[in-house]
Amino acid sequence: LLIISDTPQVSPSVMQPLSINELVLHRPAGSPGYALLESLTIPGLLSWILMIIGVRVWSQRSWTFSAIFIVLPLVILYGIWSAFAFR
């Protein structure tokens, strides 16, 4: 991405090509929720899936427990963040 850019100054959004904002929404910098949408990335979502699988294998609990155990803190964190970001 740095090699094919036109200028030596590259915006931060170019450095996150797999973020939800860059892939789907294309919100400009400074708009409400920009930082939140830039932090949600495809590798981040895949790491959540790997964490769910890891908890399932390590604890021998159900898939439901593993998913809730991993996703609930993330939903709370991103929920609070989005409440402040999209005001």
PDB file of N, CA and C in Angstrom:
ATOM      1  N   LEU A   1       0.810  -1.199   0.000  1.00  0.00           N
ATOM      2  CA  LEU A   1       0.000   0.000   0.000  1.00  0.00           C
ATOM      3  C   LEU A   1       0.849   1.257   0.000  1.00  0.00           C
ATOM      4  N   LEU A   2       1.969   1.203   0.696  1.00  0.00           N
ATOM      5  CA  LEU A   2       2.843   2.374   0.712  1.00  0.00           C
ATOM      6  C   LEU A   2       3.524   2.584  -0.633  1.00  0.00           C
ATOM      7  N   ILE A   3       3.838   1.519  -1.333  1.00  0.00           N
ATOM      8  CA  ILE A   3       4.525   1.627  -2.615  1.00  0.00           C
ATOM      9  C   ILE A   3       3.610   2.227  -3.688  1.00  0.00           C
ATOM     10  N   ILE A   4       2.346   1.867  -3.681  1.00  0.00           N
ATOM     11  CA  ILE A   4       1.437   2.333  -4.725  1.00  0.00           C
ATOM     12  C   ILE A   4       0.748   3.647  -4.397  1.00  0.00           C
ATOM     13  N   SER A   5       1.041   4.241  -3.238  1.00  0.00           N
ATOM     14  CA  SER A   5       0.405   5.523  -2.908  1.00  0.00           C
ATOM     15  C   SER A   5       1.006   6.643  -3.754  1.00  0.00           C
ATOM     16  N   ASP A   6       0.211   7.662  -4.008  1.00  0.00           N
ATOM     17  CA  ASP A   6       0.637   8.778  -4.860  1.00  0.00           C
ATOM     18  C   ASP A   6       1.542   9.763  -4.128  1.00  0.00           C
ATOM     19  N   THR A   7       1.320   9.931  -2.841  1.00  0.00           N
ATOM     20  CA  THR A   7       2.079  10.919  -2.069  1.00  0.00           C
ATOM     21  C   THR A   7       2.852  10.224  -0.958  1.00  0.00           C
ATOM     22  N   PRO A   8       3.881  10.866  -0.444  1.00  0.00           N
ATOM     23  CA  PRO A   8       4.619  10.262   0.669  1.00  0.00           C
ATOM     24  C   PRO A   8       3.838  10.287   1.975  1.00  0.00           C
ATOM     25  N   GLN A   9       2.820  11.130   2.078  1.00  0.00           N
ATOM     26  CA  GLN A   9       1.985  11.168   3.269  1.00  0.00           C
ATOM     27  C   GLN A   9       0.770  10.288   3.043  1.00  0.00           C
ATOM     28  N   VAL A  10       0.632   9.287   3.902  1.00  0.00           N
ATOM     29  CA  VAL A  10      -0.447   8.319   3.756  1.00  0.00           C
ATOM     30  C   VAL A  10      -1.394   8.473   4.936  1.00  0.00           C
ATOM     31  N   SER A  11      -2.689   8.494   4.657  1.00  0.00           N
ATOM     32  CA  SER A  11      -3.666   8.623   5.735  1.00  0.00           C
ATOM     33  C   SER A  11      -3.720   7.331   6.556  1.00  0.00           C
ATOM     34  N   PRO A  12      -4.102   7.428   7.811  1.00  0.00           N
ATOM     35  CA  PRO A  12      -4.173   6.233   8.658  1.00  0.00           C
ATOM     36  C   PRO A  12      -5.164   5.187   8.140  1.00  0.00           C
ATOM     37  N   SER A  13      -6.204   5.616   7.439  1.00  0.00           N
ATOM     38  CA  SER A  13      -7.183   4.663   6.942  1.00  0.00           C
ATOM     39  C   SER A  13      -6.591   3.741   5.879  1.00  0.00           C
ATOM     40  N   VAL A  14      -5.602   4.206   5.153  1.00  0.00           N
ATOM     41  CA  VAL A  14      -4.961   3.360   4.146  1.00  0.00           C
ATOM     42  C   VAL A  14      -4.179   2.224   4.815  1.00  0.00           C
ATOM     43  N   MET A  15      -3.722   2.471   6.024  1.00  0.00           N
ATOM     44  CA  MET A  15      -2.939   1.460   6.739  1.00  0.00           C
ATOM     45  C   MET A  15      -3.818   0.376   7.365  1.00  0.00           C
ATOM     46  N   GLN A  16      -5.117   0.539   7.322  1.00  0.00           N
ATOM     47  CA  GLN A  16      -6.056  -0.459   7.834  1.00  0.00           C
ATOM     48  C   GLN A  16      -6.951  -0.954   6.691  1.00  0.00           C
ATOM     49  N   PRO A  17      -6.398  -1.664   5.714  1.00  0.00           N
ATOM     50  CA  PRO A  17      -7.211  -2.035   4.551  1.00  0.00           C
ATOM     51  C   PRO A  17      -8.279  -3.082   4.859  1.00  0.00           C
ATOM     52  N   LEU A  18      -8.168  -3.776   5.972  1.00  0.00           N
ATOM     53  CA  LEU A  18      -9.152  -4.801   6.299  1.00  0.00           C
ATOM     54  C   LEU A  18     -10.130  -4.365   7.380  1.00  0.00           C
ATOM     55  N   SER A  19     -10.220  -3.069   7.632  1.00  0.00           N
ATOM     56  CA  SER A  19     -11.183  -2.588   8.622  1.00  0.00           C
ATOM     57  C   SER A  19     -12.573  -2.546   7.997  1.00  0.00           C
ATOM     58  N   ILE A  20     -13.565  -2.615   8.852  1.00  0.00           N
ATOM     59  CA  ILE A  20     -14.951  -2.566   8.387  1.00  0.00           C
ATOM     60  C   ILE A  20     -15.221  -1.228   7.693  1.00  0.00           C
ATOM     61  N   ASN A  21     -14.615  -0.169   8.195  1.00  0.00           N
ATOM     62  CA  ASN A  21     -14.806   1.145   7.575  1.00  0.00           C
ATOM     63  C   ASN A  21     -14.254   1.170   6.159  1.00  0.00           C
ATOM     64  N   GLU A  22     -13.060   0.671   5.955  1.00  0.00           N
ATOM     65  CA  GLU A  22     -12.451   0.690   4.619  1.00  0.00           C
ATOM     66  C   GLU A  22     -13.148  -0.270   3.665  1.00  0.00           C
ATOM     67  N   LEU A  23     -13.603  -1.414   4.154  1.00  0.00           N
ATOM     68  CA  LEU A  23     -14.216  -2.410   3.281  1.00  0.00           C
ATOM     69  C   LEU A  23     -15.656  -2.083   2.915  1.00  0.00           C
ATOM     70  N   VAL A  24     -16.419  -1.508   3.853  1.00  0.00           N
ATOM     71  CA  VAL A  24     -17.856  -1.379   3.641  1.00  0.00           C
ATOM     72  C   VAL A  24     -18.344   0.066   3.689  1.00  0.00           C
ATOM     73  N   LEU A  25     -18.015   0.790   4.748  1.00  0.00           N
ATOM     74  CA  LEU A  25     -18.700   2.052   5.017  1.00  0.00           C
ATOM     75  C   LEU A  25     -18.033   3.300   4.443  1.00  0.00           C
ATOM     76  N   HIS A  26     -16.717   3.359   4.398  1.00  0.00           N
ATOM     77  CA  HIS A  26     -15.958   4.480   3.845  1.00  0.00           C
ATOM     78  C   HIS A  26     -16.284   5.822   4.502  1.00  0.00           C
ATOM     79  N   ARG A  27     -16.353   5.834   5.830  1.00  0.00           N
ATOM     80  CA  ARG A  27     -16.576   7.093   6.546  1.00  0.00           C
ATOM     81  C   ARG A  27     -15.293   7.911   6.546  1.00  0.00           C
ATOM     82  N   PRO A  28     -15.391   9.211   6.394  1.00  0.00           N
ATOM     83  CA  PRO A  28     -14.180  10.055   6.423  1.00  0.00           C
ATOM     84  C   PRO A  28     -13.664  10.214   7.848  1.00  0.00           C
ATOM     85  N   ALA A  29     -12.396  10.528   7.955  1.00  0.00           N
ATOM     86  CA  ALA A  29     -11.790  10.751   9.268  1.00  0.00           C
ATOM     87  C   ALA A  29     -12.472  11.930   9.944  1.00  0.00           C
ATOM     88  N   GLY A  30     -12.720  11.783  11.217  1.00  0.00           N
ATOM     89  CA  GLY A  30     -13.381  12.834  11.972  1.00  0.00           C
ATOM     90  C   GLY A  30     -14.878  12.673  12.065  1.00  0.00           C
ATOM     91  N   SER A  31     -15.458  11.775  11.306  1.00  0.00           N
ATOM     92  CA  SER A  31     -16.898  11.563  11.380  1.00  0.00           C
ATOM     93  C   SER A  31     -17.227  10.712  12.603  1.00  0.00           C
ATOM     94  N   PRO A  32     -18.468  10.772  13.086  1.00  0.00           N
ATOM     95  CA  PRO A  32     -18.841   9.989  14.260  1.00  0.00           C
ATOM     96  C   PRO A  32     -18.645   8.493  14.023  1.00  0.00           C
ATOM     97  N   GLY A  33     -17.980   7.853  14.944  1.00  0.00           N
ATOM     98  CA  GLY A  33     -17.767   6.415  14.865  1.00  0.00           C
ATOM     99  C   GLY A  33     -16.597   5.982  14.018  1.00  0.00           C
ATOM    100  N   TYR A  34     -15.827   6.927  13.511  1.00  0.00           N
ATOM    101  CA  TYR A  34     -14.703   6.581  12.628  1.00  0.00           C
ATOM    102  C   TYR A  34     -13.695   5.680  13.325  1.00  0.00           C
ATOM    103  N   ALA A  35     -13.272   6.039  14.518  1.00  0.00           N
ATOM    104  CA  ALA A  35     -12.263   5.253  15.237  1.00  0.00           C
ATOM    105  C   ALA A  35     -12.793   3.866  15.586  1.00  0.00           C
ATOM    106  N   LEU A  36     -14.057   3.794  15.957  1.00  0.00           N
ATOM    107  CA  LEU A  36     -14.666   2.504  16.274  1.00  0.00           C
ATOM    108  C   LEU A  36     -14.693   1.598  15.051  1.00  0.00           C
ATOM    109  N   LEU A  37     -15.108   2.127  13.931  1.00  0.00           N
ATOM    110  CA  LEU A  37     -15.201   1.325  12.711  1.00  0.00           C
ATOM    111  C   LEU A  37     -13.830   0.963  12.157  1.00  0.00           C
ATOM    112  N   GLU A  38     -12.836   1.790  12.393  1.00  0.00           N
ATOM    113  CA  GLU A  38     -11.475   1.459  11.971  1.00  0.00           C
ATOM    114  C   GLU A  38     -10.873   0.367  12.848  1.00  0.00           C
ATOM    115  N   SER A  39     -11.324   0.271  14.107  1.00  0.00           N
ATOM    116  CA  SER A  39     -10.764  -0.742  15.011  1.00  0.00           C
ATOM    117  C   SER A  39     -11.361  -2.126  14.776  1.00  0.00           C
ATOM    118  N   LEU A  40     -12.520  -2.198  14.151  1.00  0.00           N
ATOM    119  CA  LEU A  40     -13.129  -3.493  13.831  1.00  0.00           C
ATOM    120  C   LEU A  40     -12.547  -3.984  12.513  1.00  0.00           C
ATOM    121  N   THR A  41     -11.745  -5.053  12.583  1.00  0.00           N
ATOM    122  CA  THR A  41     -11.072  -5.557  11.394  1.00  0.00           C
ATOM    123  C   THR A  41     -11.387  -7.028  11.187  1.00  0.00           C
ATOM    124  N   ILE A  42     -11.164  -7.503   9.986  1.00  0.00           N
ATOM    125  CA  ILE A  42     -11.354  -8.918   9.669  1.00  0.00           C
ATOM    126  C   ILE A  42     -10.415  -9.802  10.498  1.00  0.00           C
ATOM    127  N   PRO A  43      -9.112  -9.482  10.604  1.00  0.00           N
ATOM    128  CA  PRO A  43      -8.255 -10.307  11.479  1.00  0.00           C
ATOM    129  C   PRO A  43      -8.704 -10.280  12.939  1.00  0.00           C
ATOM    130  N   GLY A  44      -9.265  -9.165  13.385  1.00  0.00           N
ATOM    131  CA  GLY A  44      -9.792  -9.095  14.745  1.00  0.00           C
ATOM    132  C   GLY A  44     -10.962 -10.043  14.944  1.00  0.00           C
ATOM    133  N   LEU A  45     -11.875 -10.071  13.970  1.00  0.00           N
ATOM    134  CA  LEU A  45     -13.009 -10.989  14.051  1.00  0.00           C
ATOM    135  C   LEU A  45     -12.556 -12.442  14.004  1.00  0.00           C
ATOM    136  N   LEU A  46     -11.558 -12.727  13.178  1.00  0.00           N
ATOM    137  CA  LEU A  46     -11.029 -14.092  13.119  1.00  0.00           C
ATOM    138  C   LEU A  46     -10.346 -14.479  14.424  1.00  0.00           C
ATOM    139  N   SER A  47      -9.709 -13.538  15.088  1.00  0.00           N
ATOM    140  CA  SER A  47      -9.090 -13.848  16.377  1.00  0.00           C
ATOM    141  C   SER A  47     -10.146 -14.143  17.428  1.00  0.00           C
ATOM    142  N   TRP A  48     -11.307 -13.468  17.351  1.00  0.00           N
ATOM    143  CA  TRP A  48     -12.393 -13.794  18.279  1.00  0.00           C
ATOM    144  C   TRP A  48     -12.863 -15.230  18.059  1.00  0.00           C
ATOM    145  N   ILE A  49     -12.956 -15.641  16.801  1.00  0.00           N
ATOM    146  CA  ILE A  49     -13.368 -17.018  16.491  1.00  0.00           C
ATOM    147  C   ILE A  49     -12.344 -18.014  17.028  1.00  0.00           C
ATOM    148  N   LEU A  50     -11.068 -17.706  16.849  1.00  0.00           N
ATOM    149  CA  LEU A  50     -10.027 -18.589  17.384  1.00  0.00           C
ATOM    150  C   LEU A  50     -10.059 -18.646  18.905  1.00  0.00           C
ATOM    151  N   MET A  51     -10.376 -17.530  19.561  1.00  0.00           N
ATOM    152  CA  MET A  51     -10.492 -17.547  21.011  1.00  0.00           C
ATOM    153  C   MET A  51     -11.660 -18.408  21.465  1.00  0.00           C
ATOM    154  N   ILE A  52     -12.762 -18.358  20.752  1.00  0.00           N
ATOM    155  CA  ILE A  52     -13.916 -19.200  21.079  1.00  0.00           C
ATOM    156  C   ILE A  52     -13.541 -20.666  20.937  1.00  0.00           C
ATOM    157  N   ILE A  53     -12.863 -21.017  19.855  1.00  0.00           N
ATOM    158  CA  ILE A  53     -12.427 -22.400  19.662  1.00  0.00           C
ATOM    159  C   ILE A  53     -11.448 -22.807  20.762  1.00  0.00           C
ATOM    160  N   GLY A  54     -10.531 -21.917  21.139  1.00  0.00           N
ATOM    161  CA  GLY A  54      -9.564 -22.218  22.185  1.00  0.00           C
ATOM    162  C   GLY A  54     -10.223 -22.456  23.527  1.00  0.00           C
ATOM    163  N   VAL A  55     -11.202 -21.627  23.891  1.00  0.00           N
ATOM    164  CA  VAL A  55     -11.914 -21.835  25.154  1.00  0.00           C
ATOM    165  C   VAL A  55     -12.690 -23.139  25.111  1.00  0.00           C
ATOM    166  N   ARG A  56     -13.269 -23.445  23.981  1.00  0.00           N
ATOM    167  CA  ARG A  56     -14.036 -24.700  23.829  1.00  0.00           C
ATOM    168  C   ARG A  56     -13.130 -25.906  24.027  1.00  0.00           C
ATOM    169  N   VAL A  57     -11.981 -25.904  23.401  1.00  0.00           N
ATOM    170  CA  VAL A  57     -11.059 -27.035  23.487  1.00  0.00           C
ATOM    171  C   VAL A  57     -10.440 -27.127  24.882  1.00  0.00           C
ATOM    172  N   TRP A  58     -10.045 -25.993  25.441  1.00  0.00           N
ATOM    173  CA  TRP A  58      -9.352 -25.982  26.721  1.00  0.00           C
ATOM    174  C   TRP A  58     -10.272 -26.351  27.886  1.00  0.00           C
ATOM    175  N   SER A  59     -11.504 -25.820  27.875  1.00  0.00           N
ATOM    176  CA  SER A  59     -12.394 -26.025  29.013  1.00  0.00           C
ATOM    177  C   SER A  59     -13.346 -27.208  28.848  1.00  0.00           C
ATOM    178  N   GLN A  60     -13.452 -27.737  27.638  1.00  0.00           N
ATOM    179  CA  GLN A  60     -14.390 -28.833  27.341  1.00  0.00           C
ATOM    180  C   GLN A  60     -15.836 -28.442  27.655  1.00  0.00           C
ATOM    181  N   ARG A  61     -16.153 -27.167  27.550  1.00  0.00           N
ATOM    182  CA  ARG A  61     -17.517 -26.684  27.763  1.00  0.00           C
ATOM    183  C   ARG A  61     -18.226 -26.593  26.418  1.00  0.00           C
ATOM    184  N   SER A  62     -19.480 -26.169  26.456  1.00  0.00           N
ATOM    185  CA  SER A  62     -20.276 -26.096  25.230  1.00  0.00           C
ATOM    186  C   SER A  62     -19.834 -24.912  24.371  1.00  0.00           C
ATOM    187  N   TRP A  63     -20.258 -24.955  23.104  1.00  0.00           N
ATOM    188  CA  TRP A  63     -19.959 -23.862  22.187  1.00  0.00           C
ATOM    189  C   TRP A  63     -20.653 -22.585  22.646  1.00  0.00           C
ATOM    190  N   THR A  64     -21.846 -22.736  23.204  1.00  0.00           N
ATOM    191  CA  THR A  64     -22.586 -21.571  23.677  1.00  0.00           C
ATOM    192  C   THR A  64     -21.846 -20.869  24.807  1.00  0.00           C
ATOM    193  N   PHE A  65     -21.374 -21.643  25.783  1.00  0.00           N
ATOM    194  CA  PHE A  65     -20.612 -21.060  26.888  1.00  0.00           C
ATOM    195  C   PHE A  65     -19.358 -20.379  26.370  1.00  0.00           C
ATOM    196  N   SER A  66     -18.646 -21.041  25.477  1.00  0.00           N
ATOM    197  CA  SER A  66     -17.399 -20.485  24.948  1.00  0.00           C
ATOM    198  C   SER A  66     -17.643 -19.181  24.203  1.00  0.00           C
ATOM    199  N   ALA A  67     -18.690 -19.151  23.400  1.00  0.00           N
ATOM    200  CA  ALA A  67     -18.996 -17.933  22.639  1.00  0.00           C
ATOM    201  C   ALA A  67     -19.393 -16.797  23.575  1.00  0.00           C
ATOM    202  N   ILE A  68     -20.226 -17.079  24.559  1.00  0.00           N
ATOM    203  CA  ILE A  68     -20.637 -16.041  25.504  1.00  0.00           C
ATOM    204  C   ILE A  68     -19.446 -15.559  26.321  1.00  0.00           C
ATOM    205  N   PHE A  69     -18.589 -16.479  26.745  1.00  0.00           N
ATOM    206  CA  PHE A  69     -17.425 -16.144  27.556  1.00  0.00           C
ATOM    207  C   PHE A  69     -16.491 -15.189  26.824  1.00  0.00           C
ATOM    208  N   ILE A  70     -16.334 -15.373  25.528  1.00  0.00           N
ATOM    209  CA  ILE A  70     -15.440 -14.515  24.742  1.00  0.00           C
ATOM    210  C   ILE A  70     -16.149 -13.261  24.248  1.00  0.00           C
ATOM    211  N   VAL A  71     -17.344 -13.379  23.743  1.00  0.00           N
ATOM    212  CA  VAL A  71     -18.006 -12.274  23.061  1.00  0.00           C
ATOM    213  C   VAL A  71     -18.641 -11.272  24.028  1.00  0.00           C
ATOM    214  N   LEU A  72     -19.102 -11.705  25.185  1.00  0.00           N
ATOM    215  CA  LEU A  72     -19.787 -10.796  26.100  1.00  0.00           C
ATOM    216  C   LEU A  72     -18.924  -9.607  26.518  1.00  0.00           C
ATOM    217  N   PRO A  73     -17.676  -9.802  26.964  1.00  0.00           N
ATOM    218  CA  PRO A  73     -16.868  -8.619  27.301  1.00  0.00           C
ATOM    219  C   PRO A  73     -16.611  -7.709  26.098  1.00  0.00           C
ATOM    220  N   LEU A  74     -16.462  -8.301  24.920  1.00  0.00           N
ATOM    221  CA  LEU A  74     -16.233  -7.498  23.719  1.00  0.00           C
ATOM    222  C   LEU A  74     -17.474  -6.696  23.347  1.00  0.00           C
ATOM    223  N   VAL A  75     -18.641  -7.303  23.485  1.00  0.00           N
ATOM    224  CA  VAL A  75     -19.887  -6.608  23.182  1.00  0.00           C
ATOM    225  C   VAL A  75     -20.097  -5.460  24.162  1.00  0.00           C
ATOM    226  N   ILE A  76     -19.786  -5.692  25.430  1.00  0.00           N
ATOM    227  CA  ILE A  76     -19.910  -4.620  26.421  1.00  0.00           C
ATOM    228  C   ILE A  76     -18.942  -3.485  26.099  1.00  0.00           C
ATOM    229  N   LEU A  77     -17.694  -3.822  25.825  1.00  0.00           N
ATOM    230  CA  LEU A  77     -16.683  -2.811  25.521  1.00  0.00           C
ATOM    231  C   LEU A  77     -17.050  -2.007  24.275  1.00  0.00           C
ATOM    232  N   TYR A  78     -17.341  -2.693  23.180  1.00  0.00           N
ATOM    233  CA  TYR A  78     -17.679  -1.998  21.939  1.00  0.00           C
ATOM    234  C   TYR A  78     -19.039  -1.306  22.037  1.00  0.00           C
ATOM    235  N   GLY A  79     -19.933  -1.834  22.858  1.00  0.00           N
ATOM    236  CA  GLY A  79     -21.226  -1.182  23.061  1.00  0.00           C
ATOM    237  C   GLY A  79     -21.079   0.152  23.759  1.00  0.00           C
ATOM    238  N   ILE A  80     -20.263   0.195  24.808  1.00  0.00           N
ATOM    239  CA  ILE A  80     -19.997   1.461  25.502  1.00  0.00           C
ATOM    240  C   ILE A  80     -19.300   2.440  24.573  1.00  0.00           C
ATOM    241  N   TRP A  81     -18.324   1.929  23.820  1.00  0.00           N
ATOM    242  CA  TRP A  81     -17.593   2.779  22.882  1.00  0.00           C
ATOM    243  C   TRP A  81     -18.529   3.356  21.830  1.00  0.00           C
ATOM    244  N   SER A  82     -19.412   2.520  21.278  1.00  0.00           N
ATOM    245  CA  SER A  82     -20.322   3.007  20.242  1.00  0.00           C
ATOM    246  C   SER A  82     -21.363   3.984  20.813  1.00  0.00           C
ATOM    247  N   ALA A  83     -21.744   3.805  22.088  1.00  0.00           N
ATOM    248  CA  ALA A  83     -22.678   4.756  22.697  1.00  0.00           C
ATOM    249  C   ALA A  83     -22.074   6.149  22.740  1.00  0.00           C
ATOM    250  N   PHE A  84     -20.776   6.236  23.024  1.00  0.00           N
ATOM    251  CA  PHE A  84     -20.108   7.534  23.048  1.00  0.00           C
ATOM    252  C   PHE A  84     -19.722   8.003  21.652  1.00  0.00           C
ATOM    253  N   ALA A  85     -19.413   7.085  20.751  1.00  0.00           N
ATOM    254  CA  ALA A  85     -18.936   7.465  19.418  1.00  0.00           C
ATOM    255  C   ALA A  85     -20.030   7.994  18.515  1.00  0.00           C
ATOM    256  N   PHE A  86     -21.234   7.449  18.626  1.00  0.00           N
ATOM    257  CA  PHE A  86     -22.315   7.830  17.725  1.00  0.00           C
ATOM    258  C   PHE A  86     -23.310   8.804  18.341  1.00  0.00           C
ATOM    259  N   ARG A  87     -22.914   9.519  19.377  1.00  0.00           N
ATOM    260  CA  ARG A  87     -23.794  10.517  19.977  1.00  0.00           C
ATOM    261  C   ARG A  87     -24.072  11.645  19.053  1.00  0.00           C
TER     262      ARG A  87
END
